Coordinates of C-alpha atoms and ligand atoms in Angstrom, one line a residue:
X929 CA 27.5 -21.2 -35.6
X930 CA 24.9 -23.8 -35.9
X931 CA 22.9 -24.4 -32.8
X932 CA 20.8 -27.8 -32.9
X933 CA 17.4 -27.1 -31.4
X934 CA 14.6 -29.4 -30.5
X935 CA 11.1 -28.1 -31.7
X936 CA 10.4 -27.3 -27.9
X937 CA 13.3 -25.0 -27.7
X938 CA 12.4 -23.3 -30.8
X939 CA 9.0 -22.5 -30.4
X940 CA 7.8 -22.8 -26.6
X941 CA 8.8 -20.3 -24.1
X942 CA 9.5 -21.5 -20.6
X943 CA 8.1 -20.1 -17.3
X944 CA 10.6 -19.0 -14.4
X945 CA 9.4 -19.1 -10.8
X946 CA 12.0 -17.1 -9.4
X947 CA 9.8 -14.0 -9.0
X948 CA 9.6 -10.9 -6.9
X949 CA 8.7 -11.2 -4.0
X950 CA 10.3 -14.4 -3.7
X951 CA 8.4 -17.4 -2.6
X952 CA 9.4 -19.1 0.9
X953 CA 10.0 -22.5 -1.1
X954 CA 10.3 -23.4 -4.9
X955 CA 11.5 -26.8 -5.9
X956 CA 11.8 -27.3 -9.5
X957 CA 12.6 -30.3 -11.7
X958 CA 14.0 -28.6 -15.1
X959 CA 13.9 -31.8 -16.8
X960 CA 9.9 -32.1 -16.9
X961 CA 7.7 -29.9 -18.2
X962 CA 3.9 -29.2 -18.8
X963 CA 3.0 -27.5 -21.9
X964 CA 0.0 -24.9 -21.6
X965 CA -1.7 -24.1 -25.0
X966 CA -4.8 -22.1 -26.1
X967 CA -7.9 -23.8 -25.6
X968 CA -7.1 -25.7 -22.4
X969 CA -9.4 -25.0 -19.4
X970 CA -9.2 -23.4 -15.9
X971 CA -11.2 -25.4 -13.5
X972 CA -12.9 -23.6 -10.2
X973 CA -15.7 -23.9 -8.0
X974 CA -18.3 -22.0 -10.0
X975 CA -20.3 -21.8 -6.7
X976 CA -17.5 -19.7 -5.2
X977 CA -17.7 -16.1 -6.5
X978 CA -14.3 -15.3 -5.5
X979 CA -12.6 -18.4 -7.0
X980 CA -14.5 -17.6 -10.0
X981 CA -13.2 -14.0 -10.2
X982 CA -9.7 -15.2 -9.5
X983 CA -9.9 -17.7 -12.4
X984 CA -11.2 -14.9 -14.7
X985 CA -8.1 -12.7 -13.7
X986 CA -5.8 -15.8 -14.3
X987 CA -7.4 -16.2 -17.8
X988 CA -7.1 -12.6 -18.7
X989 CA -3.3 -12.3 -17.2
X990 CA -2.2 -15.4 -19.1
X991 CA -3.6 -13.9 -22.6
X992 CA -2.2 -10.6 -21.6
X993 CA 1.3 -11.9 -21.1
X994 CA 1.4 -14.9 -23.6
X995 CA -1.4 -14.7 -26.3
X996 CA -2.7 -17.9 -24.8
X997 CA -6.5 -18.0 -24.6
X998 CA -7.8 -20.4 -21.9
X999 CA -11.3 -21.7 -21.6
X1000 CA -13.1 -21.1 -18.2
X1001 CA -14.2 -24.7 -17.4
X1002 CA -15.6 -24.8 -13.8
X1003 CA -15.7 -28.1 -12.4
X1004 CA -13.6 -29.9 -14.9
X1005 CA -11.1 -32.1 -13.0
X1006 CA -9.0 -32.7 -16.1
X1007 CA -8.5 -28.9 -16.7
X1008 CA -4.9 -27.9 -17.5
X1009 CA -5.1 -25.4 -14.5
X1010 CA -7.1 -26.1 -11.2
X1011 CA -8.0 -23.7 -8.7
X1012 CA -8.6 -25.6 -5.2
X1013 CA -9.5 -24.5 -2.0
X1014 CA -8.0 -26.9 0.5
X1015 CA -11.2 -28.0 2.2
X1016 CA -12.6 -28.9 -1.1
X1017 CA -9.9 -31.6 -1.8
X1018 CA -11.0 -35.2 -2.3
X1019 CA -11.7 -37.0 0.9
X1020 CA -9.7 -40.0 -0.2
X1021 CA -6.4 -38.0 0.3
X1022 CA -7.1 -37.6 4.1
X1023 CA -6.7 -33.8 3.9
X1024 CA -8.7 -32.2 6.8
X1025 CA -11.0 -29.3 6.4
X1026 CA -8.9 -26.4 5.6
X1027 CA -5.7 -28.3 6.2
X1028 CA -3.2 -29.3 3.3
X1029 CA 0.1 -30.6 3.9
X1030 CA 1.2 -28.1 1.0
X1031 CA 0.2 -25.0 2.8
X1032 CA 2.5 -23.3 5.1
X1033 CA 1.3 -22.0 8.4
X1034 CA 2.7 -18.3 8.5
X1035 CA 2.2 -15.8 11.3
X1036 CA -1.2 -15.1 12.5
X1037 CA -3.5 -13.5 9.8
X1038 CA -0.9 -14.1 7.1
X1039 CA -1.8 -17.7 7.3
X1040 CA -5.0 -17.2 5.4
X1041 CA -2.9 -16.0 2.2
X1042 CA -0.8 -19.1 2.0
X1043 CA -1.1 -20.8 -1.2
X1044 CA 0.9 -23.7 -3.0
X1045 CA 1.4 -24.3 -6.7
X1046 CA 2.0 -27.6 -8.2
X1047 CA 3.2 -28.3 -11.8
X1048 CA 3.2 -32.0 -13.0
X1049 CA 2.0 -34.1 -15.9
X1050 CA -1.4 -33.5 -15.2
X1051 CA -1.2 -29.7 -15.2
X1052 CA -1.0 -26.8 -12.8
X1053 CA -2.9 -26.7 -9.4
X1054 CA -3.3 -23.7 -7.4
X1055 CA -4.1 -24.6 -3.6
X1056 CA -5.3 -22.4 -0.9
X1057 CA -7.0 -22.0 2.2
X1058 CA -9.0 -19.0 1.2
X1059 CA -9.6 -17.4 -2.1
X1060 CA -7.3 -14.8 -1.3
X1061 CA -4.5 -17.6 -1.3
X1062 CA -5.8 -18.4 -4.7
X1063 CA -5.3 -14.8 -5.9
X1064 CA -1.6 -14.7 -4.5
X1065 CA -0.9 -17.9 -6.3
X1066 CA -2.6 -16.8 -9.7
X1067 CA -0.2 -13.5 -9.2
X1068 CA 2.8 -15.9 -8.9
X1069 CA 1.8 -18.0 -11.7
X1070 CA 1.3 -14.7 -13.9
X1071 CA 4.9 -13.3 -12.8
X1072 CA 6.5 -16.6 -13.6
X1073 CA 5.0 -16.7 -17.2
X1074 CA 7.2 -16.1 -20.4
X1075 CA 6.4 -12.9 -21.9
X1076 CA 5.5 -12.5 -25.7
X1077 CA 3.1 -14.2 -27.9
X1078 CA 3.6 -18.0 -27.5
X1079 CA 1.9 -19.4 -30.4
X1080 CA 3.3 -23.1 -29.6
X1081 CA 2.4 -22.7 -26.1
X1082 CA 4.5 -22.4 -22.9
X1083 CA 6.4 -25.1 -21.0
X1084 CA 6.1 -24.9 -17.3
X1085 CA 8.8 -27.0 -15.6
X1086 CA 7.4 -29.4 -13.0
X1087 CA 7.4 -27.7 -9.7
X1088 CA 6.2 -27.4 -6.0
X1089 CA 5.9 -23.8 -4.8
X1090 CA 4.7 -23.1 -1.2
X1091 CA 4.4 -19.5 -0.1
X1092 CA 2.9 -17.5 2.9
X1093 CA 4.0 -13.7 3.6
X1094 CA 6.1 -12.6 6.4
X1095 CA 4.0 -9.9 7.6
X1096 CA 0.1 -9.4 7.7
X1097 CA 0.3 -5.7 6.7
X1098 CA 1.9 -4.8 3.5
X1099 CA 1.2 -1.4 2.5
X1100 CA 1.6 1.4 0.1
X1101 CA 0.5 4.8 0.4
X1102 CA -0.3 7.6 -2.1
X1103 CA -0.8 11.4 -1.4
X1104 CA -3.8 12.6 -3.4
X1105 CA -3.9 16.1 -1.8
X1106 CA -0.5 17.8 -3.0
X1107 CA -1.6 16.4 -6.4
X1108 CA -4.8 14.7 -7.6
X1109 CA -5.0 11.6 -9.3
X1110 CA -8.1 10.1 -11.3
X1111 CA -10.1 7.2 -10.0
X1112 CA -8.8 5.2 -13.2
X1113 CA -5.3 5.8 -12.2
X1114 CA -5.8 5.0 -8.6
X1115 CA -7.2 1.5 -10.0
X1116 CA -3.9 1.0 -11.9
X1117 CA -2.2 1.9 -8.9
X1118 CA -4.0 -0.8 -7.0
X1119 CA -3.2 -3.3 -9.7
X1120 CA 0.3 -2.7 -9.3
X1121 CA 0.3 -2.9 -5.5
X1122 CA -1.7 -6.1 -6.0
X1123 CA 0.9 -7.4 -8.3
X1124 CA 3.4 -6.9 -5.5
X1125 CA 1.5 -8.7 -2.9
X1126 CA 0.5 -5.6 -1.0
X1127 CA -3.0 -5.9 1.0
X1128 CA -3.2 -2.2 2.2
X1129 CA -3.6 1.0 0.4
X1130 CA -3.4 4.2 2.7
X1131 CA -5.1 6.9 0.9
X1132 CA -3.9 10.2 2.1
X1133 CA -7.0 12.1 1.2
X1134 CA -6.6 15.5 2.7
X1135 CA -3.9 18.2 3.4
X1136 CA -3.0 22.0 3.3
X1137 CA -3.0 22.0 -0.5
X1138 CA -6.2 20.2 -1.1
X1139 CA -9.3 18.7 0.6
X1140 CA -10.3 15.6 -1.5
X1141 CA -13.1 13.7 0.3
X1142 CA -16.6 14.5 -0.3
X1143 CA -18.5 15.3 3.1
X1144 CA -22.4 15.4 2.3
X1145 CA -22.8 17.3 5.3
X1146 CA -20.4 19.9 4.5
X1147 CA -20.6 20.4 0.7
X1148 CA -18.6 23.2 0.5
X1149 CA -15.6 21.3 2.2
X1150 CA -14.8 19.7 -1.0
X1151 CA -16.1 21.8 -3.5
X1152 CA -14.1 24.7 -2.1
X1153 CA -11.3 23.3 -0.1
X1154 CA -10.3 21.1 -3.0
X1155 CA -9.0 24.2 -5.3
X1156 CA -6.0 26.2 -4.9
X1157 CA -5.5 29.5 -6.8
X1158 CA -2.1 28.1 -8.2
X1159 CA 0.7 25.8 -7.7
X1160 CA 4.4 26.3 -7.1
X1161 CA 6.5 24.7 -9.9
X1162 CA 10.0 23.4 -9.3
X1163 CA 12.3 24.7 -6.8
X1164 CA 12.8 28.2 -7.9
X1165 CA 9.8 29.7 -6.2
X1166 CA 7.8 30.0 -9.3
X1167 CA 4.1 29.7 -9.6
X1168 CA 2.0 28.4 -12.4
X1169 CA -1.1 31.0 -12.2
X1170 CA -3.4 28.0 -13.0
X1171 CA -6.2 27.1 -10.5
X1172 CA -5.7 23.5 -9.5
X1173 CA -8.5 21.0 -7.9
X1174 CA -10.4 17.7 -7.9
X1175 CA -12.1 15.8 -5.4
X1176 CA -13.5 12.1 -4.8
X1177 CA -17.3 11.7 -4.4
X1178 CA -18.4 9.2 -2.0
X1179 CA -19.7 7.0 -5.0
X1180 CA -16.1 7.2 -6.5
X1181 CA -14.6 6.1 -3.2
X1182 CA -17.1 3.4 -2.7
X1183 CA -16.1 2.3 -6.2
X1184 CA -12.4 2.3 -5.4
X1185 CA -12.9 0.4 -2.2
X1186 CA -14.9 -2.4 -4.2
X1187 CA -12.4 -2.5 -6.8
X1188 CA -9.5 -3.1 -4.2
X1189 CA -11.4 -5.6 -2.3
X1190 CA -11.5 -7.7 -5.4
X1191 CA -7.9 -7.6 -5.4
X1192 CA -7.7 -8.1 -1.6
X1193 CA -6.3 -4.9 -0.7
X1194 CA -8.1 -2.7 2.1
X1195 CA -8.2 0.9 1.7
X1196 CA -7.3 2.8 4.7
X1197 CA -8.3 6.6 4.3
X1198 CA -6.3 9.4 6.1
X1199 CA -7.9 12.6 7.2
X1200 CA -5.0 14.4 8.5
X1201 CA -5.8 16.4 11.6
X1202 CA -5.1 18.6 13.7
X1203 CA -2.5 20.0 11.3
X1204 CA -1.9 19.7 7.6
X1205 CA -5.4 21.1 7.3
X1206 CA -5.5 24.6 6.0
X1207 CA -7.6 23.5 3.2
X1208 CA -10.4 22.9 5.5
X1209 CA -10.1 26.0 7.5
X1210 CA -10.1 28.0 4.4
X1211 CA -13.9 27.0 4.1
X1212 CA -14.5 27.0 7.9
X1213 CA -12.0 29.7 9.2
X1214 CA -14.2 29.5 12.5
X1215 CA -12.3 26.2 13.3
X1216 CA -8.9 27.8 13.4
X1217 CA -7.3 29.4 16.3
X1218 CA -7.1 32.8 14.6
X1219 CA -10.3 32.8 12.7
X1220 CA -8.2 33.3 9.6
X1221 CA -8.5 34.2 6.6
X1222 CA -6.8 30.9 5.3
X1223 CA -6.2 29.8 1.9
X1224 CA -5.9 26.3 0.4
X1225 CA -1.9 26.5 0.3
X1226 CA -0.4 27.0 -3.0
X1227 CA 3.3 26.5 -2.1
X1228 CA 4.2 22.8 -1.4
X1229 CA 5.7 23.2 2.3
X1230 CA 3.8 22.8 5.6
X1231 CA 1.8 25.4 7.4
X1232 CA 1.3 26.8 10.9
X1233 CA -2.3 26.8 10.7
X1234 CA -4.2 24.2 12.8
X1235 CA -7.6 23.2 14.1
X1236 CA -8.5 25.1 17.2
X1237 CA -8.6 22.4 20.0
X1238 CA -10.4 24.6 22.4
X1239 CA -13.4 25.4 20.0
X1240 CA -16.2 22.8 20.6
X1241 CA -17.2 23.1 17.0
X1242 CA -13.8 21.5 16.2
X1243 CA -15.0 18.0 17.5
X1244 CA -18.4 18.4 16.0
X1245 CA -16.8 19.1 12.6
X1246 CA -14.3 15.9 13.1
X1247 CA -16.9 13.7 14.1
X1248 CA -19.1 14.6 11.1
X1249 CA -16.2 14.2 8.8
X1250 CA -15.1 10.8 10.3
X1251 CA -18.8 9.6 10.5
X1252 CA -18.9 10.1 6.9
X1253 CA -15.7 8.5 6.3
X1254 CA -16.9 5.3 8.0
X1255 CA -19.7 5.0 6.0
X1256 CA -17.6 4.9 3.0
X1257 CA -14.8 2.9 4.1
X1258 CA -15.2 -0.4 5.7
X1259 CA -11.7 -0.5 6.9
X1260 CA -10.8 -1.8 10.5
X1261 CA -8.1 0.9 10.3
X1262 CA -8.6 4.6 10.0
X1263 CA -5.6 7.1 9.8
X1264 CA -6.2 10.3 11.8
X1265 CA -3.1 11.8 10.8
X1266 CA -1.3 13.7 13.7
X1267 CA 2.1 14.6 12.0
X1268 CA 3.9 18.0 12.2
X1269 CA 1.4 19.8 14.4
X1270 CA 3.1 23.2 15.3
X1271 CA 1.9 24.3 18.6
X1272 CA 2.4 28.0 18.2
X1273 CA -1.1 28.6 17.6
X1274 CA -2.5 26.6 20.5
X1275 CA 0.5 28.5 22.9
X1276 CA -1.2 31.6 22.3
X1277 CA -5.0 30.8 21.6
X1278 CA -7.3 31.5 24.7
X1279 CA -9.6 29.0 23.8
X1280 CA -6.9 26.2 23.4
X1281 CA -5.3 27.5 26.8
X1282 CA -8.8 27.5 28.5
X1283 CA -9.3 23.7 27.3
X1284 CA -5.9 22.7 28.9
X1285 CA -6.7 24.1 32.1
X1286 CA -10.4 22.7 32.0
X1287 CA -8.8 19.2 31.3
X1288 CA -6.2 19.8 33.9
X1289 CA -3.2 19.1 32.0
X1290 CA 0.2 19.6 33.3
X1291 CA 3.5 19.3 31.9
X1292 CA 5.2 16.2 33.3
X1293 CA 8.6 17.0 31.8
X1294 CA 8.0 14.3 29.2
X1295 CA 4.9 15.5 27.5
X1296 CA 4.2 19.3 27.1
X1297 CA 0.3 20.2 27.8
X1298 CA 0.0 21.3 24.2
X1299 CA 1.4 17.8 23.1
X1300 CA -1.1 16.3 25.6
X1301 CA -3.9 18.7 24.3
X1302 CA -3.3 16.8 20.9
X1303 CA -3.8 13.5 22.6
X1304 CA -6.9 14.6 24.1
X1305 CA -8.3 15.3 20.6
X1306 CA -7.0 11.8 19.5
X1307 CA -8.8 10.0 22.5
X1308 CA -11.8 11.9 21.7
X1309 CA -11.7 10.8 18.2
X1310 CA -10.4 7.2 19.0
X1311 CA -13.4 6.7 21.3
X1312 CA -16.0 7.8 18.5
X1313 CA -14.1 5.5 15.9
X1314 CA -14.1 2.6 18.5
X1315 CA -17.8 2.9 18.7
X1316 CA -18.0 2.3 14.9
X1317 CA -15.7 -0.8 15.3
X1318 CA -12.6 1.0 14.1
X1319 CA -9.0 1.4 15.2
X1320 CA -7.0 4.3 14.8
X1321 CA -3.6 4.9 13.2
X1322 CA -1.5 8.0 13.9
X1323 CA 2.0 9.0 12.6
X1324 CA 4.4 8.8 15.4
X1325 CA 4.1 12.2 16.5
X1326 CA 1.0 10.7 18.5
X1327 CA 3.5 9.3 21.0
X1328 CA 4.5 13.0 22.0
X1329 CA 1.4 13.5 24.1
X1330 CA 0.8 10.1 25.4
X1331 CA -0.5 7.2 23.1
X1332 CA -4.3 6.4 23.2
X1333 CA -5.5 3.1 24.3
X1334 CA -5.6 1.2 21.2
X1335 CA -3.6 3.3 18.8
X1336 CA -1.4 2.0 16.2
X1337 CA 1.6 3.9 15.5
X1338 CA 3.0 4.6 12.0
X1339 CA 6.6 5.1 12.5
X1340 CA 8.2 7.5 9.8
X1341 CA 10.8 9.6 11.4
X1342 CA 13.0 6.5 11.5
X1343 CA 12.1 3.3 13.6
X1344 CA 12.4 4.8 17.2
X1345 CA 8.8 5.8 17.5
X1346 CA 7.9 2.2 16.3
X1347 CA 10.3 0.9 19.0
X1348 CA 9.0 3.0 21.8
X1349 CA 5.2 2.1 20.8
X1350 CA 6.0 -2.0 20.5
X1351 CA 7.8 -1.6 23.9
X1352 CA 4.6 -0.2 25.3
X1353 CA 2.6 -3.0 23.9
X1354 CA 1.2 -1.0 20.9
X1355 CA 0.9 -2.2 17.3
X1356 CA 3.3 -0.6 14.6
X1357 CA 3.5 -0.2 11.2
X1358 CA 7.1 0.6 10.1
X1359 CA 7.5 3.3 7.3
X1360 CA 10.9 5.2 8.2
X1361 CA 11.9 7.8 5.8
X1362 CA 15.4 6.4 5.4
X1363 CA 14.1 3.3 3.9
X1364 CA 10.4 3.8 2.7
X1365 CA 10.0 7.4 1.6
X1366 CA 9.6 6.9 -2.3
X1367 CA 9.4 10.7 -2.8
X1368 CA 13.2 10.9 -2.3
X1369 CA 15.6 10.9 -5.2
X1370 CA 17.0 7.3 -6.1
X1371 CA 19.7 8.2 -8.0
X1372 CA 22.8 10.2 -6.7
X1373 CA 22.9 12.2 -10.2
X1374 CA 20.0 14.8 -9.8
X1375 CA 20.3 15.6 -13.2
X1376 CA 19.2 12.3 -14.4
X1377 CA 16.0 12.2 -12.6
X1378 CA 12.8 14.6 -12.6
X1379 CA 12.8 17.3 -9.6
X1380 CA 12.0 15.7 -6.3
X1381 CA 11.7 16.8 -2.7
X1382 CA 15.2 15.9 -2.0
X1383 CA 17.6 13.4 -0.1
X1384 CA 18.4 10.0 -1.4
X1385 CA 16.8 6.5 -1.2
X1386 CA 18.3 4.1 -3.6
X1387 CA 16.6 0.8 -4.2
X1388 CA 19.5 -1.1 -2.4
X1389 CA 18.8 0.9 0.6
X1390 CA 15.0 0.1 0.7
X1391 CA 15.8 -3.5 0.0
X1392 CA 18.1 -3.6 3.1
X1393 CA 15.5 -2.6 5.7
X1394 CA 14.9 -4.9 8.6
X1395 CA 11.7 -3.9 10.2
X1396 CA 11.8 -6.0 13.4
X1397 CA 14.9 -4.3 14.6
X1398 CA 16.0 -7.4 16.6
X1399 CA 18.9 -5.7 18.3
X1400 CA 16.5 -3.4 20.1
X1401 CA 13.2 -5.4 20.3
X1402 CA 12.7 -8.5 22.2
X1403 CA 10.8 -11.5 20.5
X1404 CA 7.7 -10.6 22.3
X1405 CA 7.9 -6.8 21.4
X1406 CA 8.5 -7.9 17.7
X1407 CA 5.0 -9.3 17.5
X1408 CA 3.6 -5.8 17.6
X1409 CA 5.3 -4.9 14.3
X1410 CA 2.5 -5.6 12.0
X1411 CA 4.4 -4.8 8.8
X1412 CA 5.9 -2.2 6.6
X1413 CA 4.7 0.4 4.3
X1414 CA 6.0 2.5 1.1
X1415 CA 5.1 6.3 1.2
X1416 CA 4.7 8.3 -1.8
X1417 CA 4.2 11.8 -1.2
X1418 CA 3.4 14.1 -4.3
X1419 CA 4.6 17.8 -3.6
X1420 CA 6.8 17.1 -6.9
X1421 CA 4.9 14.2 -8.4
X1422 CA 1.9 15.5 -10.8
X1423 CA 1.7 12.9 -13.2
X1424 CA 0.6 9.1 -13.3
X1425 CA 4.0 8.2 -15.3
X1426 CA 6.2 9.9 -12.7
X1427 CA 4.1 8.1 -9.8
X1428 CA 5.3 4.9 -11.3
X1429 CA 8.7 6.2 -12.0
X1430 CA 9.1 6.9 -8.3
X1431 CA 7.4 3.8 -7.2
X1432 CA 9.3 1.2 -9.3
X1433 CA 11.4 -0.7 -8.7
X1434 CA 11.6 0.7 -5.0
X1435 CA 8.3 -1.0 -4.2
X1436 CA 9.8 -4.2 -5.9
X1437 CA 12.4 -4.0 -3.2
X1438 CA 10.1 -3.2 -0.4
X1439 CA 7.7 -6.1 -1.4
X1440 CA 10.7 -8.4 -0.6
X1441 CA 11.0 -6.7 2.8
X1442 CA 7.1 -7.1 3.5
X1443 CA 7.0 -10.7 2.2
X1444 CA 10.3 -12.6 2.5
X1445 CA 12.3 -13.7 5.7
X1446 CA 15.5 -11.9 6.2
X1447 CA 17.7 -15.1 5.3
X1448 CA 15.9 -15.4 1.7
X1449 CA 16.9 -11.8 0.8
X1450 CA 20.0 -11.2 -1.6
X1451 CA 20.0 -7.9 -3.4
X1452 CA 22.2 -9.2 -6.4
X1453 CA 19.7 -12.1 -6.8
X1454 CA 17.0 -9.7 -6.7
X1455 CA 18.4 -7.6 -9.4
X1456 CA 18.5 -10.7 -11.7
X1457 CA 14.9 -11.5 -10.9
X1458 CA 13.9 -7.8 -11.6
X1459 CA 15.0 -8.3 -15.3
X1460 CA 11.8 -10.2 -16.0
X1461 CA 9.5 -8.0 -13.8
X1462 CA 10.4 -5.1 -15.9
X1463 CA 9.7 -7.1 -19.1
X1464 CA 6.0 -7.4 -17.7
X1465 CA 6.0 -3.7 -16.8
X1466 CA 6.9 -3.1 -20.4
X1467 CA 4.2 -5.5 -21.7
X1468 CA 1.3 -4.0 -19.6
X1469 CA 2.5 -0.3 -20.0
X1470 CA 3.7 0.6 -16.4
X1471 CA 6.5 3.2 -16.3
X1472 CA 9.5 2.6 -13.7
X1473 CA 13.0 4.1 -13.2
X1474 CA 15.6 2.3 -15.7
X1475 CA 18.4 3.0 -13.6
X1476 CA 19.3 1.3 -10.3
X1477 CA 21.6 2.0 -7.4
Ligands
ACM2344 C1 5.1 12.6 7.2 O1 5.6 12.4 6.2 N1 4.8 13.9 7.4 C2 4.1 11.8 7.8
ZN2345 ZN1 -7.2 27.4 19.5

């Protein structure tokens, strides 16, 4: 069959703006296009360090995906690509400071991330209120590009894109206790989060199976508490007989904080307490109710060992750890864990029972005294962290003993905890297992996947999540839902390739939950857009699950 091709059709490849997550508005005129070729320029305000960095990112991404090498040409009003902060637009256009008719308003803090892209005969303009918006715009342009060497350049149909995220909190989590991942890998993980428009990385740093945060005042904590004698493998109760360890120095954490900030991601560190902490008890057995001996846990399940709430040294320990955590991580939010705290030790510990008496705690039928004891610890820690200008986040068990004043609830055992907290006027992050636990199997047929912790969470289910639960929360209560987070626990995930296999494409789906309005979402349409994103993953060497249910 003979197909007549114009030279453009033969050589130039064409951009497609229908990306993931889908922008709020894309108006494209496919009859007209701008052609981008090597040697053209990218203009930006060189006095603005962030805009300059974003221009560099864009230059690198375009070359990586298309082979087109652009020049950095700050201040050149005729450059093919122009990065513009709204305030710096020409006065003649009657654009007031930080106002642009192109930029959508958005909800609260999300408005700062608004951006617009216009493509016309003069080239490609990225508009934003803040440099973060330029970064989001550059990511959108990156994801729109055709992939593969484009020697004759690429054509970009004329368009006007306007976008702003739905939620201000768009998170992803990684457990680096059950398995340790290098800082280089974590940088790659952050790059993938940024590609999806995420702005929060919840870093689970400590658990029974390994303490991974250096505390300078307590050097043995990471040196010894990070190493378990061996690890269980698979599901058959077998152990590998190999010591396993690794921890992050404070310098490495700071380096990661810097790297994340350049990609507009905040790192929320989590030190899980008062349970999930046997790794620390193995180093300081005096902090446990029984006095030990304890071990860095080798199996990949839970532990009944907890910090002794009646021992005054426990709060001293926690303040030392969280104090250093605050020195390293500038995050406004600090995660104090609080999940799955068995109360058996506290019930039989004379020191804990004495503390309950001293505090005058009584079972009110809703909150047991042991649950209230946990709340007391949370209060103490919250006061300590508030003094340092931080707010606490806790897993939804923190509701069980009565929520602290300003605590933020991370609702993981379904959405009920989040609903209850929002009804009480507390801020909430939704991360229910049924939609957001990416350690679950993603295909029904287990034999086609690596061994996982179990259960079943297909991409389609993640995609269907609606975090505002409008049938249970009033409009006002919905305002307390800050956003949504994907969680990736690593009991059964030991290698980088496996992390990405579990993450993708479910994070693609969750990114639309985080970014898009419900009326924009359509799973069939999402799947068609995913085809291109998978090509991008192939090009930049990111693994993902090839099958989808
Ligand atoms: C959790 O998954 N234990 C918060
Ligand atoms: Zn105790």
